[in-house]
PDB file of C-alpha atoms in Angstrom:
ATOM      1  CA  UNK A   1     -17.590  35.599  17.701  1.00  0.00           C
ATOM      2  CA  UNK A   2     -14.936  35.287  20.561  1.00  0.00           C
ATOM      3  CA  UNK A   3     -15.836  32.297  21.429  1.00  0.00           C
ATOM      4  CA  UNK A   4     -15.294  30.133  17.747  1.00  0.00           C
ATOM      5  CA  UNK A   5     -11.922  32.351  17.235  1.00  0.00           C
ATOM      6  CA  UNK A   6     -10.067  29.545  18.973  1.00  0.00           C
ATOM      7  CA  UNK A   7     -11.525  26.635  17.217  1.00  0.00           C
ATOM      8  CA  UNK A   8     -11.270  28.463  13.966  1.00  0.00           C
ATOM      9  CA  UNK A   9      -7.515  29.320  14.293  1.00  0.00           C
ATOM     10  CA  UNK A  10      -6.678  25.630  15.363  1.00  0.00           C
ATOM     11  CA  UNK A  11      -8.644  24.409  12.299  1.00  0.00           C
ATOM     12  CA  UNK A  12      -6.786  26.196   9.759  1.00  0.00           C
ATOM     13  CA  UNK A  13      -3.652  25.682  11.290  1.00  0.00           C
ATOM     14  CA  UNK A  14      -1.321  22.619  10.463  1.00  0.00           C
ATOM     15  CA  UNK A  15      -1.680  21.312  13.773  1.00  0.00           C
ATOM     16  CA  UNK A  16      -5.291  21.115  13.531  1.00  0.00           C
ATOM     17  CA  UNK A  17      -5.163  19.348   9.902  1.00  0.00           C
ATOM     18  CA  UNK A  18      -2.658  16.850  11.609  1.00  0.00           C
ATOM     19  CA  UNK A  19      -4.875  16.411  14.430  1.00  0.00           C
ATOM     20  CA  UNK A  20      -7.903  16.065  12.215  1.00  0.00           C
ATOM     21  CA  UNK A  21      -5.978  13.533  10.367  1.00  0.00           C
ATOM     22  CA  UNK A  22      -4.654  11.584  13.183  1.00  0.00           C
ATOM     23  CA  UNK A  23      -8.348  10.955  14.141  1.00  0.00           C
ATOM     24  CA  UNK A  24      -9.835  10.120  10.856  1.00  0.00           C
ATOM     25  CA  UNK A  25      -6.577   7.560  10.967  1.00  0.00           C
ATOM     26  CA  UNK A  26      -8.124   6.404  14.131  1.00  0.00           C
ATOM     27  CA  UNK A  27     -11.639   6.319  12.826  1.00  0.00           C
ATOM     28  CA  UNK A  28     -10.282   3.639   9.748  1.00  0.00           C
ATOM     29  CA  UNK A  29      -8.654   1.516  12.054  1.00  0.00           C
ATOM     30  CA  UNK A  30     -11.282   1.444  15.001  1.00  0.00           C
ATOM     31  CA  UNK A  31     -14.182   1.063  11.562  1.00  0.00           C
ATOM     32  CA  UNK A  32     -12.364  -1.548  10.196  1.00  0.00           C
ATOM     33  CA  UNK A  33     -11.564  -3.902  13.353  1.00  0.00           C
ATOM     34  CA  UNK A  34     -15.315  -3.704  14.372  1.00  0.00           C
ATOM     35  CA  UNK A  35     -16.295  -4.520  10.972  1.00  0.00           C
ATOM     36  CA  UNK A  36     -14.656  -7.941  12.029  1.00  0.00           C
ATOM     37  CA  UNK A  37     -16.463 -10.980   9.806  1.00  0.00           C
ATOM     38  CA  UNK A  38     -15.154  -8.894   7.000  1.00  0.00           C
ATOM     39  CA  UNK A  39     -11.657  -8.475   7.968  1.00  0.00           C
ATOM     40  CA  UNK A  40     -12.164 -12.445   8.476  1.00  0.00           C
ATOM     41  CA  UNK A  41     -13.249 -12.739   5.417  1.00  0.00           C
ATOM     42  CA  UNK A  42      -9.834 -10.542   3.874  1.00  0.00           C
ATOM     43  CA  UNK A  43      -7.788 -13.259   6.359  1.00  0.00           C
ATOM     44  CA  UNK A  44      -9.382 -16.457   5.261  1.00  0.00           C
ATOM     45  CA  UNK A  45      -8.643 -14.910   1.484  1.00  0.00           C
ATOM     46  CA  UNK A  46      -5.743 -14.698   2.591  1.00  0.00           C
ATOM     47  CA  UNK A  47      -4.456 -17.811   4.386  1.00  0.00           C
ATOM     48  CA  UNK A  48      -6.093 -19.481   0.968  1.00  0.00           C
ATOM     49  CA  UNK A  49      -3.877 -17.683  -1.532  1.00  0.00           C
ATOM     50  CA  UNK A  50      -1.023 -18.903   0.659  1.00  0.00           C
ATOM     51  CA  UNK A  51      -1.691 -21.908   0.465  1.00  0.00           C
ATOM     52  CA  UNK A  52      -1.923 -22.280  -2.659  1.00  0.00           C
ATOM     53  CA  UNK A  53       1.597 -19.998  -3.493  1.00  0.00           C
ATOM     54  CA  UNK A  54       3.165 -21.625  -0.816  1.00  0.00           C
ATOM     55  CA  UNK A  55       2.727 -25.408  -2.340  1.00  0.00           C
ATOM     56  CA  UNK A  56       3.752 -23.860  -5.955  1.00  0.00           C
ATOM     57  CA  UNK A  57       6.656 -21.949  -4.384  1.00  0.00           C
ATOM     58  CA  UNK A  58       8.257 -25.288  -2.255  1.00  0.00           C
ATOM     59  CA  UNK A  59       7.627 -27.188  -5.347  1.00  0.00           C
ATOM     60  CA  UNK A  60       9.568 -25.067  -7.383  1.00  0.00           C
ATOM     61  CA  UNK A  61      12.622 -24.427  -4.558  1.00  0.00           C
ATOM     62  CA  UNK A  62      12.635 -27.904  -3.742  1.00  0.00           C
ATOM     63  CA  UNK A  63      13.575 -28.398  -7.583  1.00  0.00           C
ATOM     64  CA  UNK A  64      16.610 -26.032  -6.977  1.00  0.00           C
ATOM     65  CA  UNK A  65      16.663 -25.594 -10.325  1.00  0.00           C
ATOM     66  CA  UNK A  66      20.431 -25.330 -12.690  1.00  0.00           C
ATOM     67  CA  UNK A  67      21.222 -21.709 -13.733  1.00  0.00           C
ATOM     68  CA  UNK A  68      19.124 -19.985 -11.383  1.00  0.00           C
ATOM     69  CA  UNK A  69      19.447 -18.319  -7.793  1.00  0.00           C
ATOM     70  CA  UNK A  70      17.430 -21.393  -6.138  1.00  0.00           C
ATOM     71  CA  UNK A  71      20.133 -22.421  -4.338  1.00  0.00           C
ATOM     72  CA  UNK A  72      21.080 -19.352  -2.592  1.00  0.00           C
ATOM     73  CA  UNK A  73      17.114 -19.171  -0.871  1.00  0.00           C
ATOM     74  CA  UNK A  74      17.187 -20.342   2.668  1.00  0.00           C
ATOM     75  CA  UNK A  75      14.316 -23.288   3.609  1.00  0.00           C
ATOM     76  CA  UNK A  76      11.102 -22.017   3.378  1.00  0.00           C
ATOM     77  CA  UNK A  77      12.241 -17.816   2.606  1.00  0.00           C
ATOM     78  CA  UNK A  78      10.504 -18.029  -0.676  1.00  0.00           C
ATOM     79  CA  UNK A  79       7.239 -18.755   0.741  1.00  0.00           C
ATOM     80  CA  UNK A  80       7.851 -15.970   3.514  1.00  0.00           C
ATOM     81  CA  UNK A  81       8.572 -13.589   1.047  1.00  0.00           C
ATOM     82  CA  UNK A  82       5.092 -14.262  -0.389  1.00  0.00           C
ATOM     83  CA  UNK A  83       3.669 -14.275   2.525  1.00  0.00           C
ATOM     84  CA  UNK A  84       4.883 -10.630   3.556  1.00  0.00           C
ATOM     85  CA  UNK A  85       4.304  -9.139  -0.243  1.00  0.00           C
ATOM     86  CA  UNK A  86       0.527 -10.422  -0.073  1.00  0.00           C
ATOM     87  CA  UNK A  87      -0.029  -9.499   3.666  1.00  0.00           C
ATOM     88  CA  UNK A  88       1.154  -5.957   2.275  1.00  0.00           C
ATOM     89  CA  UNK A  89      -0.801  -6.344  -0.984  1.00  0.00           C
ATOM     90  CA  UNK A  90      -4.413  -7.176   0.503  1.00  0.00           C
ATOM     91  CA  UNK A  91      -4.113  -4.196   3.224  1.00  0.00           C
ATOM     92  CA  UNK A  92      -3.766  -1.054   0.578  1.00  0.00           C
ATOM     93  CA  UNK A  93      -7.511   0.382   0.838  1.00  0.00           C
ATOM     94  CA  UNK A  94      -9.332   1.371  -2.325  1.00  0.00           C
ATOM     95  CA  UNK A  95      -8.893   5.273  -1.920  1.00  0.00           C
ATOM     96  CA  UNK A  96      -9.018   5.065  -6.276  1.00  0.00           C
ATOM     97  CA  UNK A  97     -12.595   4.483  -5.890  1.00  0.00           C
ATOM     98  CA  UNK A  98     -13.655   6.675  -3.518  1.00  0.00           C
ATOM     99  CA  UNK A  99     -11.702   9.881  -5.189  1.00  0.00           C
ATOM    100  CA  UNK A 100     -13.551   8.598  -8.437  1.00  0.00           C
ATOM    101  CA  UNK A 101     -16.675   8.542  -6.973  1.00  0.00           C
ATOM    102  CA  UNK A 102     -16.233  12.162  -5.303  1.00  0.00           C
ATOM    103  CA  UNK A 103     -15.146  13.186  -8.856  1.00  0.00           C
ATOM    104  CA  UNK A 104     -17.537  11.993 -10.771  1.00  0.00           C
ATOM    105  CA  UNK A 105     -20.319  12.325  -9.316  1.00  0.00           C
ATOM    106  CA  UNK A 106     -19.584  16.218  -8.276  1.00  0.00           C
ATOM    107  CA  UNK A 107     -19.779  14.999  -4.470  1.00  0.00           C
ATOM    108  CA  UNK A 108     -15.968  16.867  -4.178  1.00  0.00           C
ATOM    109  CA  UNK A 109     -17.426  20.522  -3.921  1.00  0.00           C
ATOM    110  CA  UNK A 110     -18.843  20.688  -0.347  1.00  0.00           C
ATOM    111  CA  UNK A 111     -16.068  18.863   0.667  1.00  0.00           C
ATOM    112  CA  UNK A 112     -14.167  21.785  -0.440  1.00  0.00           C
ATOM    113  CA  UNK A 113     -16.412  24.479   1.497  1.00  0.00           C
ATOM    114  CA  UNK A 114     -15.063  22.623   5.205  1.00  0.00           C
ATOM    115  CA  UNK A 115     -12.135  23.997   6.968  1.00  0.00           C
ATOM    116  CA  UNK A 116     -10.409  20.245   6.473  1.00  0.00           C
ATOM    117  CA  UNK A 117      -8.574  19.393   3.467  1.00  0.00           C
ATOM    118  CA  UNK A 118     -10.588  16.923   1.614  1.00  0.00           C
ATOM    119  CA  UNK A 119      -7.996  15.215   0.057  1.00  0.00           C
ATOM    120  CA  UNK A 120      -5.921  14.899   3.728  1.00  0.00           C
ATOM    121  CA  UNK A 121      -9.229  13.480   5.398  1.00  0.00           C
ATOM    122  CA  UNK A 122      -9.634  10.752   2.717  1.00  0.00           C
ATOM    123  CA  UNK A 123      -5.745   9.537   2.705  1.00  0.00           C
ATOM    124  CA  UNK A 124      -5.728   9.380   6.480  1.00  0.00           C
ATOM    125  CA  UNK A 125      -9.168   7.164   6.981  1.00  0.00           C
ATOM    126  CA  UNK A 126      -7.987   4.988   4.113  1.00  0.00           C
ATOM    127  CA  UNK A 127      -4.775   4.747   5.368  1.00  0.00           C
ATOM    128  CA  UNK A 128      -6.243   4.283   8.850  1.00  0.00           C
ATOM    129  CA  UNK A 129      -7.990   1.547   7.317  1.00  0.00           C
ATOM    130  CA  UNK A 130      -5.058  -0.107   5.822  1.00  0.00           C
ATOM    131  CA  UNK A 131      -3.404   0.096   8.973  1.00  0.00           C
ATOM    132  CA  UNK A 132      -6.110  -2.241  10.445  1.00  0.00           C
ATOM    133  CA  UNK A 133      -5.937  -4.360   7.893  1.00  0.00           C
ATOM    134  CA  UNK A 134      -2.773  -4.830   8.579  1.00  0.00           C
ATOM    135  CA  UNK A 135      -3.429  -5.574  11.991  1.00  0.00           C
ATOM    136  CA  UNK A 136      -6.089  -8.432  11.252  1.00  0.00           C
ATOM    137  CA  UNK A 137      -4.152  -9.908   7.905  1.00  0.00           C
ATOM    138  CA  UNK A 138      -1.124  -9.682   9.944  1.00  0.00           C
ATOM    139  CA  UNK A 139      -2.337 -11.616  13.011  1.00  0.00           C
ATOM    140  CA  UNK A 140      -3.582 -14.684  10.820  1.00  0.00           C
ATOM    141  CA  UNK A 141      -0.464 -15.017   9.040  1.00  0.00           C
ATOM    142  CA  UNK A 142       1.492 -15.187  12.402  1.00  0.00           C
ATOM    143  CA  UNK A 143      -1.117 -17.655  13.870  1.00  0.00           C
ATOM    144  CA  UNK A 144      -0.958 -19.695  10.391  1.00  0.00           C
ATOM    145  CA  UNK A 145       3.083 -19.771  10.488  1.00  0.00           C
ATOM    146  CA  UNK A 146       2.994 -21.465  14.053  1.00  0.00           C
ATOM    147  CA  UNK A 147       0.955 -23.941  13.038  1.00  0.00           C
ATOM    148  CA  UNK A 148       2.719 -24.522   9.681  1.00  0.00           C
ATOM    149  CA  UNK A 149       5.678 -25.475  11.076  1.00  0.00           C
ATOM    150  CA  UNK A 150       8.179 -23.877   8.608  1.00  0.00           C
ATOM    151  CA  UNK A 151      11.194 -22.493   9.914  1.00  0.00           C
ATOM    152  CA  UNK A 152      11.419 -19.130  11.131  1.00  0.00           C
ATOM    153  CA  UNK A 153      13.106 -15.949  10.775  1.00  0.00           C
ATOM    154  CA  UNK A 154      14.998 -14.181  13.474  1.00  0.00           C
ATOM    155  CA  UNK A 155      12.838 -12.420  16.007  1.00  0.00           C
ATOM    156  CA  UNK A 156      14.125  -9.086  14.789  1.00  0.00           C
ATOM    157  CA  UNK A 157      13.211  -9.779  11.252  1.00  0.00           C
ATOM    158  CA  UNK A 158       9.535  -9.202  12.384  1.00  0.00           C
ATOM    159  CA  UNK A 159      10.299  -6.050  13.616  1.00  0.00           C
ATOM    160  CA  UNK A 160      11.968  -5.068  10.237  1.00  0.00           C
ATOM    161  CA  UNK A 161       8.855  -6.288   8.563  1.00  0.00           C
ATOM    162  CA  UNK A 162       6.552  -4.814  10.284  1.00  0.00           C
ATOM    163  CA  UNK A 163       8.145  -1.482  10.041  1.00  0.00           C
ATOM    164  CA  UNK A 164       8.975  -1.725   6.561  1.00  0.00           C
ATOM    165  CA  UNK A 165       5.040  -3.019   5.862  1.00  0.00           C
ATOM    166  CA  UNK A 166       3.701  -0.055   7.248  1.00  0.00           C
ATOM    167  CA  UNK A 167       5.699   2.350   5.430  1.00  0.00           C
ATOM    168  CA  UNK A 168       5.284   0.635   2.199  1.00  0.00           C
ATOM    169  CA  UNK A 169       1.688   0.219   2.359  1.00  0.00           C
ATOM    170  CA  UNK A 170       2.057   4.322   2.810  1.00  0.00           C
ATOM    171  CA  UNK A 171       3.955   4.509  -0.700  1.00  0.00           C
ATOM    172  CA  UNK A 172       1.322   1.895  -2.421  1.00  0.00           C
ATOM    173  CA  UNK A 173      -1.492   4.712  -0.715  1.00  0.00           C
ATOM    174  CA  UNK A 174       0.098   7.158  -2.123  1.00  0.00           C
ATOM    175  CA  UNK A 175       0.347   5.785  -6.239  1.00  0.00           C
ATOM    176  CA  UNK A 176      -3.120   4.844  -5.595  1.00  0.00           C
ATOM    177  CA  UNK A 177      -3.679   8.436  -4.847  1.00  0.00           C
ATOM    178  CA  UNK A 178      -2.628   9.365  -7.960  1.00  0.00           C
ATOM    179  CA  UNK A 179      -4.714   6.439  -9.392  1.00  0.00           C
ATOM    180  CA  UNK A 180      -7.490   8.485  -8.145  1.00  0.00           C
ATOM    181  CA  UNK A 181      -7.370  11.854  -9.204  1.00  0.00           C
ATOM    182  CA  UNK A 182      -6.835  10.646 -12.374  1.00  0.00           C
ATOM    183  CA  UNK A 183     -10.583  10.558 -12.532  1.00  0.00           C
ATOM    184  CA  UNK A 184     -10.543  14.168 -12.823  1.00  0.00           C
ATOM    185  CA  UNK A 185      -9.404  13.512 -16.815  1.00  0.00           C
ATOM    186  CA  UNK A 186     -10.394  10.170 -17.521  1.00  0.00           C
ATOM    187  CA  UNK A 187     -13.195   9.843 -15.317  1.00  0.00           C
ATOM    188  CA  UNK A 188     -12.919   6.284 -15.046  1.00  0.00           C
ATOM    189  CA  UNK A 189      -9.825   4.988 -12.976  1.00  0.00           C
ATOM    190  CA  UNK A 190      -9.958   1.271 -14.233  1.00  0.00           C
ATOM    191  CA  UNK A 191      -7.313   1.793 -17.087  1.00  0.00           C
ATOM    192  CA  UNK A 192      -4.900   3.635 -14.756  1.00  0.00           C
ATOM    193  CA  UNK A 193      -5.251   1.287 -11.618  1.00  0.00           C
ATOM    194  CA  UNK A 194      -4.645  -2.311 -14.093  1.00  0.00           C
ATOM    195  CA  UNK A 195      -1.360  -0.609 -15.266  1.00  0.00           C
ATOM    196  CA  UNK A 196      -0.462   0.159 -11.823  1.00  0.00           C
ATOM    197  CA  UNK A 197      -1.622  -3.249 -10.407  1.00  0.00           C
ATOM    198  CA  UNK A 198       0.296  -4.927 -12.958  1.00  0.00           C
ATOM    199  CA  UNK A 199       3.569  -2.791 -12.759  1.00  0.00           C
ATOM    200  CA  UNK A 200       3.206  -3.505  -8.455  1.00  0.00           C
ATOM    201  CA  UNK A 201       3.295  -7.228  -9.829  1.00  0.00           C
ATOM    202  CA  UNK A 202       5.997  -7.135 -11.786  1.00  0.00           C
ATOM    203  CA  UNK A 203       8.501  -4.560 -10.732  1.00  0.00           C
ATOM    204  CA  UNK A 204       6.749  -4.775  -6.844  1.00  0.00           C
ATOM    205  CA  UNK A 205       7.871  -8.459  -7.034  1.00  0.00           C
ATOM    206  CA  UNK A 206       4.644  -9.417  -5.709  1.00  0.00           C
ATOM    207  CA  UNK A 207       5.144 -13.527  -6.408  1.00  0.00           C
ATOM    208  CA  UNK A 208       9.024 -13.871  -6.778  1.00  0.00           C
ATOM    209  CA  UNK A 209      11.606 -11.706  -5.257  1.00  0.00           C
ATOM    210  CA  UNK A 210      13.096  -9.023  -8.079  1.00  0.00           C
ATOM    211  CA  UNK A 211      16.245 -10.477  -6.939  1.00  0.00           C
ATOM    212  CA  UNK A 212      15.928 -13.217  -8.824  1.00  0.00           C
ATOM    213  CA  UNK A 213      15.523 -11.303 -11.891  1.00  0.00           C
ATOM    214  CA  UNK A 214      18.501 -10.471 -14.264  1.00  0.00           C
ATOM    215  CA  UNK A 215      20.948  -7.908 -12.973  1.00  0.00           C
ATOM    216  CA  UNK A 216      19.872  -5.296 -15.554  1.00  0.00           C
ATOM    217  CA  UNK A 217      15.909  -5.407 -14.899  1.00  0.00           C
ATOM    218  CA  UNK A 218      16.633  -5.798 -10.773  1.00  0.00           C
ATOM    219  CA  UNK A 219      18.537  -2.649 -10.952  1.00  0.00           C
ATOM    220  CA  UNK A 220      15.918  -0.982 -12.803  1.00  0.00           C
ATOM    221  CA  UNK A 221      13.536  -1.911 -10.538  1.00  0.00           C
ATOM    222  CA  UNK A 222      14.674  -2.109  -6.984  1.00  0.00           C
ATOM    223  CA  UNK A 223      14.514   2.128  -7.267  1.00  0.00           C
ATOM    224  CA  UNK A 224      10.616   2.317  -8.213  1.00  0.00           C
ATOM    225  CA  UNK A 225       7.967   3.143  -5.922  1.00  0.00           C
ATOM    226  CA  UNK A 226       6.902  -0.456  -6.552  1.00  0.00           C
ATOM    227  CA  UNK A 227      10.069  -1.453  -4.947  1.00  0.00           C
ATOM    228  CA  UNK A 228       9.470  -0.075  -2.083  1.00  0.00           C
ATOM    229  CA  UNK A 229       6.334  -1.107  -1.509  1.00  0.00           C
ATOM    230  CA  UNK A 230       6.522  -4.635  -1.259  1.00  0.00           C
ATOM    231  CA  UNK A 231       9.906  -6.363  -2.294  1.00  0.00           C
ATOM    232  CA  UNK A 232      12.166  -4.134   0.323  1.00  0.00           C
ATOM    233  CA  UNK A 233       9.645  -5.479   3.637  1.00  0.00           C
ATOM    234  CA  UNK A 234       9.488  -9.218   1.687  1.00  0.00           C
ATOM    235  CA  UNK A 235      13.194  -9.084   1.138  1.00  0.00           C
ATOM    236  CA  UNK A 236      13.748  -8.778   4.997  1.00  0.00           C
ATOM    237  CA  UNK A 237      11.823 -12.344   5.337  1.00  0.00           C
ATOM    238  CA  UNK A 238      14.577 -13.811   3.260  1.00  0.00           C
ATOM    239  CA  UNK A 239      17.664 -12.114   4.305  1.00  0.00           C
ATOM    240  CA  UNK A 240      17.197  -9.777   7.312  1.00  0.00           C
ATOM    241  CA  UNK A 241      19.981  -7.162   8.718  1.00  0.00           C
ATOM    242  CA  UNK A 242      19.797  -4.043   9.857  1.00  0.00           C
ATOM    243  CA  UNK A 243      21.768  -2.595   6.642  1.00  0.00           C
ATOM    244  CA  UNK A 244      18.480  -4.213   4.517  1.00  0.00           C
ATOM    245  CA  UNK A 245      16.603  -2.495   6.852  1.00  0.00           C
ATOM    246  CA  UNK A 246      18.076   1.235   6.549  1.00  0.00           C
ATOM    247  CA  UNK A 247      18.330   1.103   3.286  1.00  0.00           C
ATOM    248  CA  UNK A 248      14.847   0.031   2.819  1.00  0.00           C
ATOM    249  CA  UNK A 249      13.699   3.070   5.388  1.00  0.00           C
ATOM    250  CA  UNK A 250      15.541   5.296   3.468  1.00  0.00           C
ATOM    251  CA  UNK A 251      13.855   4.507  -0.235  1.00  0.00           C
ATOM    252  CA  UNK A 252      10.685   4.350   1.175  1.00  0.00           C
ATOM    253  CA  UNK A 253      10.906   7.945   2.852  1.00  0.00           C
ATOM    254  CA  UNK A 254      12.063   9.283  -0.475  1.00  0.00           C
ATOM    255  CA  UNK A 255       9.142   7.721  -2.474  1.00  0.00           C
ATOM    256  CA  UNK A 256       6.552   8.946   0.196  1.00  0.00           C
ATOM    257  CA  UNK A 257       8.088  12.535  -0.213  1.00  0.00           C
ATOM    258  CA  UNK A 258       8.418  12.462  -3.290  1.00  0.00           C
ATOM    259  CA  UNK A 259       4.446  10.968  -4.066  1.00  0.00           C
ATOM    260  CA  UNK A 260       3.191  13.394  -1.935  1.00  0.00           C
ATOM    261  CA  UNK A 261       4.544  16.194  -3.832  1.00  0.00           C
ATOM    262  CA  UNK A 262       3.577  14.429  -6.986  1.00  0.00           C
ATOM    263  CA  UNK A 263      -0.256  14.054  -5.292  1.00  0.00           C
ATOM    264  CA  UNK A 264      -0.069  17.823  -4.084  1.00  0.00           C
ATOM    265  CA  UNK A 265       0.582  18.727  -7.942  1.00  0.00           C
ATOM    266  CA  UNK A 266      -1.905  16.742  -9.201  1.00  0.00           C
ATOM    267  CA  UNK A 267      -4.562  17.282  -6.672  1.00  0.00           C
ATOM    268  CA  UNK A 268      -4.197  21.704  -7.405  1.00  0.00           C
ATOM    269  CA  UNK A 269      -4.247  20.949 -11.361  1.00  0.00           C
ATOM    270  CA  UNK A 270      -7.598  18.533 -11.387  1.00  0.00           C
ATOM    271  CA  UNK A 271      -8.883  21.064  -8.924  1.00  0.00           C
ATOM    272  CA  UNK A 272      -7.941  24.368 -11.529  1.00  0.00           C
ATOM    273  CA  UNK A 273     -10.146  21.810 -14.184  1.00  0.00           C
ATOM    274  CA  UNK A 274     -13.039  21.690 -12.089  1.00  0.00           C
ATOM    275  CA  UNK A 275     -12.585  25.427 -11.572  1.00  0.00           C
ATOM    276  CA  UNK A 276     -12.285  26.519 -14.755  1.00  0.00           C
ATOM    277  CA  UNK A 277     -15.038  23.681 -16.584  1.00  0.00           C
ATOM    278  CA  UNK A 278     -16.964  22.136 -14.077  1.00  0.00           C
ATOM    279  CA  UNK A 279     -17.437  18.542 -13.615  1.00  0.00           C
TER     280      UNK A 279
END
């Protein structure tokens, strides 16, 4: 038919599967901003767990404790560290439970029969709604720091942040990608996703800055995906520069390269399972 031979060429092409995914990016964001009282809801969360870190956190830097690294934080950069880690935290969409839903349920094999890649629809609308998440988290946190009075960082050290929050919500998208397809062994993605929530805490340095850990462990984890996903945009809170800031770009381009290969992988082998024994 002469007349579908365009559309059909554009589909399978990669500019149609970007295009495709640029708009179900735009769906996420435009779904998730008019499904305001909820992203209020995610805010007020939010601007609670703050302020109940924040009073912990001044306690415990106003104490400047002997032996530690207390003394090299600048007023306040503890609890802006927080604050970026948990603005970053609370945006990552639960794409896990949607690829275990598809999976388990067998709802994955029509998807399959569309000329869009299934698995490049879902990452973009989750991401898409991450992104607004972002946007609405994002804008209470800068309306509660004006009000709270703390001392802020340079102007540019927003820019760095935001930069750095986007990209490493992309890389915590990306593990919880691979959280997901898990479901095609283990068919519940509960065990997987409290190892990797717990390992984001810890080596992500979710509450405290992995600085502050001992040299070995810091080294160990400042080159994880977890890394990159929250400390290196939190560290730029507490001591922005543009060197921070490359370096920062840098790790988290790797880690979304090299996740996306490691999702690819995964994605082909959980498909040749389905394949070859069904659901």
């Amino acid at each position: 038919m002469p007349s579908t031979t365009p559309i059909a060429r554009a589909d399978a092409g990669a500019f149609g599967t970007a295009a495709a995914a640029a708009s179900a990016c735009a769906l996420g964001i435009r779904r998730n901003l008019a499904n305001w009282p909820v992203l209020m809801g995610r805010a007020l969360f939010y601007l609670v767990a703050m302020l109940v870190l924040s009073a912990l956190w001044d306690k415990v830097a106003a104490q400047r404790l002997p032996g530690t690294l207390a003394h090299l934080l600048p007023p306040d950069g503890l609890t802006l560290y927080i604050g970026v880690t948990e603005w970053i935290a609370l945006s990552i969409a639960a794409i896990h439970l949607r690829l275990e839903d598809d999976i388990r349920f067998g709802m994955l094999e029509p998807h399959l029969l569309r000329p869009k890649p299934y698995l490049v629809q879902k990452f973009a609308e989750a991401m898409g709604d991450s992104l607004g998440r972002l946007i609405g988290i994002g804008a209470a946190a800068l309306v509660a720091l004006a009000l709270s009075g703390r001392a802020l960082p340079p102007a540019v050290a927003f820019v760095y942040i935001a930069i750095l929050g986007v990209f490493g919500t992309a890389v915590g998208m990306l593990m919880m990608t691979l959280v997901g397809l898990s479901a095609f062994w283990v068919r519940r993605v509960l065990p997987p996703y409290l190892i990797m929530q717990k390992a984001l805490f810890l080596l992500g340095g979710l509450f405290a800055p992995i600085s502050l850990y001992p040299a070995w462990f810091y080294h160990a984890a400042v080159v994880t995906p977890f890394a990159a996903t929250l400390f290196l945009a939190g560290d730029q809170a507490i001591a922005p520069s543009l060197a921070g800031f490359a370096r920062g770009l840098i790790a988290q381009g790797v880690w979304i390269a090299v996740l996306s290969g490691l999702v690819a992988l995964v994605w082909r082998g959980g498909l040749r399972k389905v394949l070859r024994e069904g659901v």
